[in-house]
Amino acid sequence: MQHDNFPIPENELQRLAALRRYNILDTLPDHAFNDATKLVSYICGVPIAHISFIDESRQWFKSEIGIGLSEVPREISFCQYTIMESELVEINDTFLNERFKDDPNVTDGFKVRFYAGIPLTTPDGYNIGTLCAIDHVSKTLNENQRNALSIIAKHVIVQLELQTKNIELDKQKKIAEKAVFAKDSFLANMSHEIRTPLNSIIGFTDLLAQTNLDEVQSEYINNVQIAGENLLLIVNDILDLSKIESGNLTIDAEPFNLKKTLKHVYNLLKVKVQKDVEFNLYLDADLPEMVVGDQGRLNQILVNLIGNALKFTKEGEVTASVKKVDETESSYSLKFSVKDTGIGIQKSKLKTVFDRFTQAEETTTRTYGGTGLGLNIVKQLIELQQSEIHVKSELNRGSEFFFTLTYKKATQSQSTLKMPSKNDLGQLKILLCEDNVLNQKLVRSVMNNFGFELDTAVNGEEGIELLKANKYDLVLMDLQMPVKDGYQTTEFIRNEMNLDIPIIAMTAHSLVGEQERCFKVGMDAYVPKPFKQPALLQAIKTVMTKDTAAEKKRILDLSFLDEMACGDPDFRQEMINLFIEKIPHDIAQLEEAFKNENVLAVKMLAHNMKSSLDIFMLEDLSNCVAIIEEEASTGQISTEIFDKINILHCGIHETVKILKEL
């Protein structure tokens, strides 16, 4: 039966808007909808079933059995009437139905004799489509079949809602990822901008400390050095929030003078004490002089805790105390406590006081300042040292923060302070490529102290011209420079000039994977800014020796491969040969897929490489491909993947080289 028009629901405009909200029209087949259609056909015992949606002019089939069309005009559909109803429409015999007995799809076409259709109703009450069962013979559904159709129709709507929510979540995820990328980019740039002047402050202070100073001057310089180191640690933590989030912060184990460290922190912070506050430091008489641990992290923890106590205490006292609570043959357990008579913390807020960007009261930031990040960093630093921090507090009575750390005992031969090593390399002529004037002056002063001659270039292009005109023993290379950066300059020196002169990277732009990239382009060592004179001199000594490659050579663990080989040397060698042939080809394909933004290929290649890397117990490289696979699974190519592919390339190149030597 052909219609010049068709019935239109009163809420047609809102109904169409609800339909479009799901973005379902003209989409590809979906297993969830196909399975629902099959279920309708099976439960009702019919040869024709479908899930369809009706827009202004057509009935479009999302899923169908026995129809073979993707859409029909709305005016010739049975379902144009079904969407006018609120419940199941069942026509047991179309031959006996006045509306449909002469319809072309009854007398001919699909030869519809039985029709059961239930409207697909959105949670807000709009009929956007139908779920139907159709047969060529008359029949009647039983109660169970009708209930099943109702349940499946609701399931279809739930599926649509889920898909819509997933699309929205995906959008929000992409927005969040962009925000994270923007944060990382901002922090990376800020890292360079803050660390560059900080490098000069710390460097010149170290130089000043090596001059003839009286006792008072030495104390002042010492405090400036400690403050500079603490500032650098705090800056590094803030700029490496991603490291904190991923648990990549590490704890060092170096010998240091515990009592001196505690007194330095005390002297550094006593200038903040208000006039009505008494600030005390109590050290246990049995406290060891020397311990092995992370001095910088202890500084950071105590500066945060004591700094908070002094900030929130207007009168009374602040007491920092350290006592030995246990001792074994190899270690000391020390309890640290910071107690104050300040504003205190409400009992209900004690559980959240260590949360990031959280302070005990909303007015705290306005009244006292601060970011709310300090206690969160403190908590994580203490947990990284296999301990935990506790707090006791009473509002308007004060607070006590306390924790216990275990430090290894220091041997007699271990020393806390290491002055720059003596120069035993003779007269070296060094080229510095650096655009920052303060850093140029700092490095020149340090090189003069070492007894080296220094020329300076303000960018890579100028450095190349100086290399062409003069003979140098070594290049100190900043990575971020105008005209030609450190990477481009090094590649030109290695590939165009064919020079094997040692090159040491020096940069404040300390990003993930940067060290590996430096080695990849041909640099020989890497010294992060702010640099310490002993570390720089050691790097110079290392690269000036003949066997610099040995310093960076990877040590392979083939124990798992040997276990798999069960004593068969031929199998062992076959696996090594397979790795040498296959993995470099895989990394080349991975890099090509990355360049072409082929996310699926990146994901599959990373997944396939992981098992091979695990066999050779290359844990760091296996972690790289796992991260690459996980990132690619999100459907986007990120800078994280770029860094990891660079690291992976370097590691595989090095591994293959070692395996070939075997």
Coordinates of C-alpha atoms in Angstrom, one line a residue, residues 69-538:
L69 CA 18.4 -4.2 1.9
S70 CA 20.0 -1.4 3.9
E71 CA 17.0 0.9 3.8
V72 CA 13.4 1.4 2.5
P73 CA 11.3 4.5 2.2
R74 CA 9.5 5.4 5.4
E75 CA 6.1 5.5 3.7
I76 CA 6.1 1.8 2.6
S77 CA 7.3 0.5 6.0
F78 CA 5.2 -1.3 8.5
C79 CA 7.3 0.3 11.3
Q80 CA 6.0 3.8 10.5
Y81 CA 3.0 2.8 12.5
T82 CA 4.9 0.9 15.2
I83 CA 6.8 4.1 16.3
M84 CA 3.4 5.7 17.0
E85 CA 2.8 3.1 19.8
S86 CA 4.2 2.6 23.2
E87 CA 4.3 -1.2 23.3
L88 CA 4.5 -4.3 21.1
V89 CA 2.5 -4.3 17.9
E90 CA 1.6 -7.8 16.9
I91 CA -0.3 -8.6 13.6
N92 CA -1.0 -12.4 13.6
D93 CA -2.4 -12.5 10.1
T94 CA -1.9 -9.6 7.7
F95 CA -4.5 -11.1 5.3
L96 CA -7.1 -10.3 8.0
N97 CA -5.8 -6.8 8.8
E98 CA -7.6 -3.9 7.0
R99 CA -4.5 -1.7 7.0
F100 CA -2.1 -4.2 5.5
K101 CA -4.1 -6.9 3.6
D102 CA -3.5 -5.0 0.3
D103 CA 0.1 -3.9 1.0
P104 CA 2.6 -4.9 -1.8
N105 CA 4.8 -6.5 0.8
V106 CA 1.9 -8.7 1.9
T107 CA 0.6 -9.7 -1.5
D108 CA 4.1 -9.8 -3.1
G109 CA 7.6 -8.6 -2.1
F110 CA 8.5 -10.0 1.3
K111 CA 5.2 -11.8 1.5
V112 CA 4.6 -10.7 5.1
R113 CA 1.9 -12.8 6.8
F114 CA 3.0 -12.2 10.4
Y115 CA 4.5 -9.1 11.9
A116 CA 5.6 -8.3 15.5
G117 CA 7.3 -5.0 16.1
I118 CA 8.3 -3.2 19.4
P119 CA 9.4 0.4 19.4
L120 CA 13.0 1.2 20.5
T121 CA 12.3 3.9 23.1
T122 CA 15.1 6.1 24.5
P123 CA 15.4 6.8 28.3
D124 CA 13.7 10.2 27.7
G125 CA 10.7 8.6 25.9
Y126 CA 11.3 8.9 22.1
N127 CA 10.6 6.1 19.7
I128 CA 13.6 6.2 17.4
G129 CA 13.3 2.8 15.7
T130 CA 11.9 -0.7 15.9
L131 CA 12.9 -4.3 16.8
C132 CA 10.9 -6.7 14.5
A133 CA 10.1 -10.4 13.9
I134 CA 8.4 -11.3 10.5
D135 CA 7.2 -14.5 9.0
H136 CA 5.6 -15.8 5.8
V137 CA 2.9 -17.7 7.8
S138 CA 0.4 -16.5 10.4
K139 CA 1.3 -17.2 14.0
T140 CA 0.9 -16.0 17.6
L141 CA 3.7 -15.2 20.0
N142 CA 3.5 -16.7 23.5
E143 CA 4.1 -14.6 26.6
N144 CA 7.7 -15.7 27.0
Q145 CA 8.5 -14.6 23.4
R146 CA 6.8 -11.2 23.9
N147 CA 8.8 -10.7 27.1
A148 CA 12.0 -11.7 25.3
L149 CA 11.3 -9.1 22.6
S150 CA 10.8 -6.4 25.2
I151 CA 14.1 -7.4 27.0
I152 CA 16.0 -7.4 23.7
A153 CA 14.6 -4.0 22.7
K154 CA 15.8 -2.5 26.0
H155 CA 19.2 -4.2 25.5
V156 CA 19.5 -2.4 22.1
I157 CA 18.8 1.0 23.7
V158 CA 21.3 0.2 26.5
Q159 CA 23.9 -0.7 23.8
L160 CA 23.2 2.7 22.1
E161 CA 23.6 4.5 25.4
L162 CA 26.9 2.7 26.1
Q163 CA 28.3 3.5 22.7
T164 CA 27.3 7.2 23.1
K165 CA 28.9 7.3 26.6
N166 CA 32.0 5.6 25.3
I167 CA 32.3 8.1 22.4
E168 CA 31.9 10.9 25.0
L169 CA 34.5 9.3 27.2
D170 CA 36.8 8.9 24.3
K171 CA 36.4 12.6 23.5
Q172 CA 37.1 13.5 27.2
K173 CA 40.1 11.1 27.2
K174 CA 41.5 12.9 24.1
I175 CA 41.0 16.2 25.7
A176 CA 42.7 14.9 28.9
E177 CA 45.6 13.5 26.8
K178 CA 46.0 16.9 25.1
A179 CA 46.0 18.6 28.5
V180 CA 48.7 16.1 29.7
F181 CA 50.7 16.8 26.5
A182 CA 50.4 20.5 27.0
K183 CA 51.4 20.1 30.7
D184 CA 54.4 18.0 29.7
S185 CA 55.5 20.5 27.0
F186 CA 55.0 23.4 29.4
L187 CA 57.0 21.6 32.2
A188 CA 59.8 20.7 29.7
N189 CA 60.2 24.3 28.5
M190 CA 60.0 25.6 32.1
S191 CA 62.6 23.0 33.1
H192 CA 65.0 24.5 30.6
E193 CA 64.2 28.1 31.6
I194 CA 64.6 27.5 35.4
R195 CA 67.5 25.0 35.3
T196 CA 69.6 27.2 33.1
P197 CA 70.0 30.2 35.6
L198 CA 70.0 27.7 38.5
N199 CA 73.0 26.0 36.8
S200 CA 74.9 29.3 36.9
I201 CA 73.9 30.0 40.6
I202 CA 75.1 26.6 41.8
G203 CA 78.1 26.6 39.5
F204 CA 79.5 30.0 40.5
T205 CA 78.7 29.2 44.2
D206 CA 80.9 26.0 43.9
L207 CA 83.6 28.1 42.3
L208 CA 83.4 30.7 45.1
A209 CA 83.6 27.9 47.7
Q210 CA 87.0 26.9 46.3
T211 CA 88.5 30.4 47.0
N212 CA 90.0 31.6 50.2
L213 CA 87.1 32.4 52.6
D214 CA 86.9 33.1 56.3
E215 CA 84.8 31.0 58.6
V216 CA 81.7 33.1 58.4
Q217 CA 81.9 33.4 54.6
S218 CA 82.3 29.7 54.3
E219 CA 79.2 29.1 56.4
Y220 CA 77.2 31.5 54.2
I221 CA 78.4 29.9 51.0
N222 CA 77.7 26.5 52.5
N223 CA 74.1 27.5 53.2
V224 CA 73.7 28.9 49.7
Q225 CA 75.0 25.6 48.3
I226 CA 72.6 23.6 50.4
A227 CA 69.7 25.9 49.5
G228 CA 70.6 25.7 45.8
E229 CA 70.7 21.9 45.9
N230 CA 67.3 21.8 47.7
L231 CA 65.8 24.2 45.2
L232 CA 67.1 22.1 42.4
L233 CA 65.5 19.0 43.9
I234 CA 62.2 20.7 44.4
V235 CA 62.2 22.1 40.9
N236 CA 63.1 18.7 39.5
D237 CA 60.2 17.1 41.3
I238 CA 57.7 19.7 40.2
L239 CA 58.9 19.5 36.6
D240 CA 58.8 15.7 36.7
L241 CA 55.3 15.2 37.9
S242 CA 54.9 12.5 35.3
K243 CA 57.8 10.7 36.9
I244 CA 56.0 10.8 40.3
E245 CA 52.8 9.6 38.7
S246 CA 54.5 6.7 37.0
G247 CA 56.7 5.8 40.0
N248 CA 60.0 6.4 38.2
L249 CA 61.6 8.5 41.0
T250 CA 64.7 6.8 42.2
I251 CA 66.4 6.8 45.6
D252 CA 70.2 7.1 45.6
A253 CA 72.5 5.3 48.0
E254 CA 75.6 7.5 48.7
P255 CA 77.5 8.0 51.9
F256 CA 76.8 11.4 53.6
N257 CA 77.3 13.1 57.0
L258 CA 74.0 12.8 58.7
K259 CA 74.6 15.2 61.5
K260 CA 76.0 17.9 59.2
T261 CA 73.0 17.4 56.9
L262 CA 70.5 17.9 59.8
K263 CA 72.4 21.0 61.1
H264 CA 72.4 22.4 57.6
V265 CA 68.7 22.1 57.3
Y266 CA 68.3 23.7 60.7
N267 CA 70.6 26.6 59.8
L268 CA 68.8 27.0 56.5
L269 CA 65.3 27.2 58.0
K270 CA 66.0 29.1 61.3
V271 CA 65.9 32.4 59.3
K272 CA 62.1 31.7 58.8
V273 CA 61.4 31.5 62.5
Q274 CA 58.9 34.1 63.8
K275 CA 59.9 36.1 66.9
D276 CA 57.4 34.3 69.2
V277 CA 58.5 30.8 68.1
E278 CA 61.3 28.7 69.6
F279 CA 62.9 26.4 67.0
N280 CA 64.9 23.5 68.3
L281 CA 66.8 20.5 66.8
Y282 CA 67.4 17.5 69.0
L283 CA 69.8 14.8 67.9
D284 CA 70.1 11.5 69.7
A285 CA 73.5 11.1 71.4
D286 CA 73.8 7.6 69.7
L287 CA 73.1 9.1 66.3
P288 CA 75.7 7.9 63.7
E289 CA 77.9 10.4 62.0
M290 CA 78.0 8.8 58.6
V291 CA 75.3 6.8 56.8
V292 CA 74.6 5.6 53.3
G293 CA 71.4 6.8 51.7
D294 CA 69.9 9.7 49.7
Q295 CA 70.9 12.9 51.3
G296 CA 69.1 15.1 48.8
R297 CA 65.7 13.3 49.4
L298 CA 66.2 13.6 53.2
N299 CA 66.9 17.3 52.8
Q300 CA 63.7 17.6 50.7
I301 CA 61.5 15.8 53.2
L302 CA 62.8 17.8 56.2
V303 CA 62.7 21.1 54.4
N304 CA 59.0 20.5 53.5
L305 CA 58.0 19.2 57.0
I306 CA 59.9 21.8 59.0
G307 CA 59.0 24.6 56.6
N308 CA 55.3 23.7 57.0
A309 CA 55.6 23.6 60.8
L310 CA 57.3 27.1 60.9
K311 CA 54.8 28.5 58.4
F312 CA 51.7 27.3 60.5
T313 CA 53.1 28.2 63.9
K314 CA 52.7 31.9 65.1
E315 CA 53.8 31.2 68.7
G316 CA 55.1 28.4 70.8
E317 CA 57.7 26.0 69.4
V318 CA 58.8 23.9 66.5
T319 CA 60.9 20.9 67.3
A320 CA 62.7 18.6 64.9
S321 CA 64.2 15.5 66.5
V322 CA 66.1 12.4 65.3
K323 CA 66.8 9.3 67.3
K324 CA 68.2 5.9 66.7
V325 CA 65.5 3.2 67.3
D326 CA 67.3 0.1 66.0
E327 CA 70.7 -1.0 64.8
T328 CA 71.9 -4.2 63.0
E329 CA 75.3 -5.2 61.7
S330 CA 74.7 -3.4 58.5
S331 CA 72.1 -0.7 59.1
Y332 CA 70.6 2.0 61.4
S333 CA 66.9 2.6 61.8
L334 CA 66.3 6.3 62.6
K335 CA 63.0 8.0 63.7
F336 CA 62.5 11.5 62.4
S337 CA 59.9 13.8 64.1
V338 CA 58.7 17.3 63.4
K339 CA 56.4 18.7 66.1
D340 CA 54.8 22.1 66.4
T341 CA 52.3 24.1 68.4
G342 CA 50.6 25.6 65.4
I343 CA 47.1 25.7 63.9
G344 CA 46.7 21.9 63.8
I345 CA 44.5 19.8 61.5
Q346 CA 40.9 18.7 61.9
K347 CA 40.5 15.0 62.6
S348 CA 38.3 14.6 59.5
K349 CA 41.1 16.1 57.3
L350 CA 43.9 13.9 58.4
K351 CA 43.3 11.2 55.8
T352 CA 43.5 13.7 52.9
V353 CA 46.3 15.9 54.1
F354 CA 48.8 14.0 52.0
D355 CA 46.7 14.2 48.8
R356 CA 48.2 16.2 45.9
F357 CA 47.1 19.9 45.7
T358 CA 45.2 19.5 48.9
Q359 CA 45.5 21.5 52.1
A360 CA 43.7 21.0 55.4
E361 CA 41.4 24.0 55.0
E362 CA 40.3 25.9 51.9
T363 CA 41.5 29.2 53.5
T364 CA 45.0 27.8 54.1
T365 CA 46.3 28.7 50.7
R366 CA 45.0 32.2 50.9
T367 CA 46.3 32.8 54.4
Y368 CA 49.6 31.0 54.4
G369 CA 50.4 30.4 50.7
G370 CA 51.7 27.2 49.1
T371 CA 50.6 24.7 46.4
G372 CA 49.5 21.8 48.5
L373 CA 52.1 19.6 46.7
G374 CA 54.8 19.4 49.4
L375 CA 53.2 16.7 51.7
N376 CA 52.3 14.6 48.7
I377 CA 56.0 14.6 47.6
V378 CA 57.1 13.9 51.1
K379 CA 54.8 10.9 51.4
Q380 CA 56.0 9.4 48.1
L381 CA 59.6 10.0 48.9
I382 CA 59.3 8.2 52.2
E383 CA 57.3 5.3 50.7
L384 CA 60.0 4.9 48.0
Q385 CA 62.4 4.2 51.0
Q386 CA 60.1 1.4 52.2
S387 CA 58.6 3.4 55.0
E388 CA 55.5 5.5 55.7
I389 CA 54.7 8.8 57.3
H390 CA 52.3 9.3 60.2
V391 CA 50.6 12.4 61.5
K392 CA 49.0 13.2 64.9
S393 CA 47.2 16.5 65.2
E394 CA 44.7 18.5 67.2
L395 CA 43.0 21.6 65.9
N396 CA 44.6 24.8 67.4
R397 CA 47.0 22.6 69.5
G398 CA 49.6 21.6 66.9
S399 CA 50.8 18.7 64.8
E400 CA 53.4 16.0 64.7
F401 CA 54.7 14.3 61.6
F402 CA 57.0 11.3 62.1
F403 CA 58.5 8.5 60.1
T404 CA 61.3 5.9 60.3
L405 CA 64.0 5.5 57.7
T406 CA 66.7 2.7 57.5
Y407 CA 70.1 3.7 56.3
K408 CA 73.1 1.4 55.6
K409 CA 76.2 1.8 57.7
A410 CA 79.1 3.6 56.0
T411 CA 82.5 2.0 55.8
Q412 CA 85.7 3.7 56.9
S413 CA 86.8 4.3 53.4
Q414 CA 83.7 6.0 52.3
S415 CA 83.8 9.8 52.2
T416 CA 81.0 12.4 52.1
L417 CA 82.6 15.3 50.3
K418 CA 84.4 14.8 47.1
M419 CA 86.3 17.9 45.7
P420 CA 87.0 18.0 42.0
S421 CA 89.6 15.5 41.0
K422 CA 93.0 16.7 39.9
N423 CA 93.5 17.2 36.3
D424 CA 95.9 14.5 35.0
L425 CA 95.0 14.9 31.4
G426 CA 97.5 17.7 30.6
Q427 CA 96.6 20.7 28.5
L428 CA 93.4 20.2 26.6
K429 CA 91.9 22.5 24.1
I430 CA 88.1 22.4 24.4
L431 CA 85.3 23.8 22.3
L432 CA 82.1 24.8 24.1
C433 CA 78.9 25.2 22.0
E434 CA 76.5 27.2 24.3
D435 CA 74.2 30.1 23.7
N436 CA 73.7 31.2 27.3
V437 CA 76.2 33.9 28.4
L438 CA 76.2 33.0 32.1
N439 CA 76.8 29.3 31.3
Q440 CA 79.6 30.3 29.0
K441 CA 81.3 32.3 31.8
L442 CA 80.7 29.4 34.3
V443 CA 82.2 26.7 32.1
R444 CA 85.1 29.0 31.2
S445 CA 85.9 29.5 35.0
V446 CA 85.6 25.7 35.6
M447 CA 87.8 24.9 32.6
N448 CA 90.4 27.4 33.8
N449 CA 90.4 25.7 37.2
F450 CA 91.0 22.4 35.5
G451 CA 93.8 23.9 33.5
F452 CA 92.1 23.6 30.1
E453 CA 91.9 26.1 27.3
L454 CA 88.4 27.0 26.1
D455 CA 86.9 28.5 22.9
T456 CA 83.2 29.3 22.8
A457 CA 80.6 29.2 20.0
V458 CA 77.1 30.6 20.5
N459 CA 75.4 28.1 18.2
G460 CA 76.1 24.9 16.3
E461 CA 76.9 26.7 13.0
E462 CA 79.6 28.8 14.6
G463 CA 81.0 25.7 16.4
I464 CA 81.3 23.9 13.1
E465 CA 83.3 26.8 11.6
L466 CA 85.6 26.8 14.7
L467 CA 86.2 23.1 14.3
K468 CA 87.1 23.6 10.6
A469 CA 89.6 26.3 11.5
N470 CA 91.2 24.8 14.7
K471 CA 92.2 21.6 16.3
Y472 CA 90.3 20.6 19.5
D473 CA 90.6 17.7 21.9
L474 CA 87.0 17.8 23.0
V475 CA 83.5 19.4 22.4
L476 CA 81.1 20.3 25.2
M477 CA 77.7 20.5 23.4
D478 CA 74.5 22.2 24.6
L479 CA 71.5 20.6 23.1
Q480 CA 69.2 23.7 22.7
M481 CA 70.8 26.3 20.6
P482 CA 69.6 28.6 17.8
V483 CA 70.6 28.1 14.1
K484 CA 71.8 24.5 14.6
D485 CA 71.0 22.6 17.8
G486 CA 73.2 20.1 19.5
Y487 CA 71.8 17.1 17.7
Q488 CA 72.1 18.7 14.3
T489 CA 75.6 19.9 15.0
T490 CA 76.8 16.5 16.2
E491 CA 75.3 14.7 13.2
F492 CA 77.1 17.2 10.9
I493 CA 80.4 16.6 12.8
R494 CA 80.1 12.8 12.5
N495 CA 78.6 12.4 9.0
E496 CA 79.8 15.4 7.0
M497 CA 83.1 16.2 8.7
N498 CA 83.8 12.6 9.6
L499 CA 85.4 13.6 12.9
D500 CA 85.7 11.3 15.8
I501 CA 86.4 14.0 18.3
P502 CA 84.8 13.2 21.7
I503 CA 81.5 15.1 22.3
I504 CA 79.9 15.6 25.7
A505 CA 76.2 16.6 25.8
M506 CA 75.4 19.3 28.4
T507 CA 71.8 20.3 28.8
A508 CA 69.1 21.6 31.2
H509 CA 66.4 20.2 29.0
S510 CA 66.3 16.8 30.8
L511 CA 63.6 14.8 29.0
V512 CA 62.8 11.1 28.9
G513 CA 65.0 9.4 26.4
E514 CA 67.3 12.3 25.8
Q515 CA 70.5 10.6 26.9
E516 CA 69.8 7.7 24.5
R517 CA 69.2 10.1 21.7
C518 CA 72.5 11.8 22.4
F519 CA 74.4 8.5 22.1
K520 CA 72.4 7.6 18.9
V521 CA 73.5 10.8 17.0
G522 CA 77.1 10.1 18.0
M523 CA 77.8 11.9 21.4
D524 CA 80.1 10.1 23.8
A525 CA 78.8 11.2 27.2
Y526 CA 76.0 13.1 28.8
V527 CA 76.2 15.6 31.7
P528 CA 72.9 17.2 32.9
K529 CA 72.8 20.8 34.1
P530 CA 73.3 22.0 36.8
F531 CA 76.5 20.0 36.6
K532 CA 78.9 19.2 39.4
Q533 CA 82.6 19.8 38.7
P534 CA 83.7 16.3 39.7
A535 CA 81.0 14.8 37.4
L536 CA 82.1 17.0 34.5
L537 CA 85.8 16.2 35.0
Q538 CA 85.0 12.5 35.3

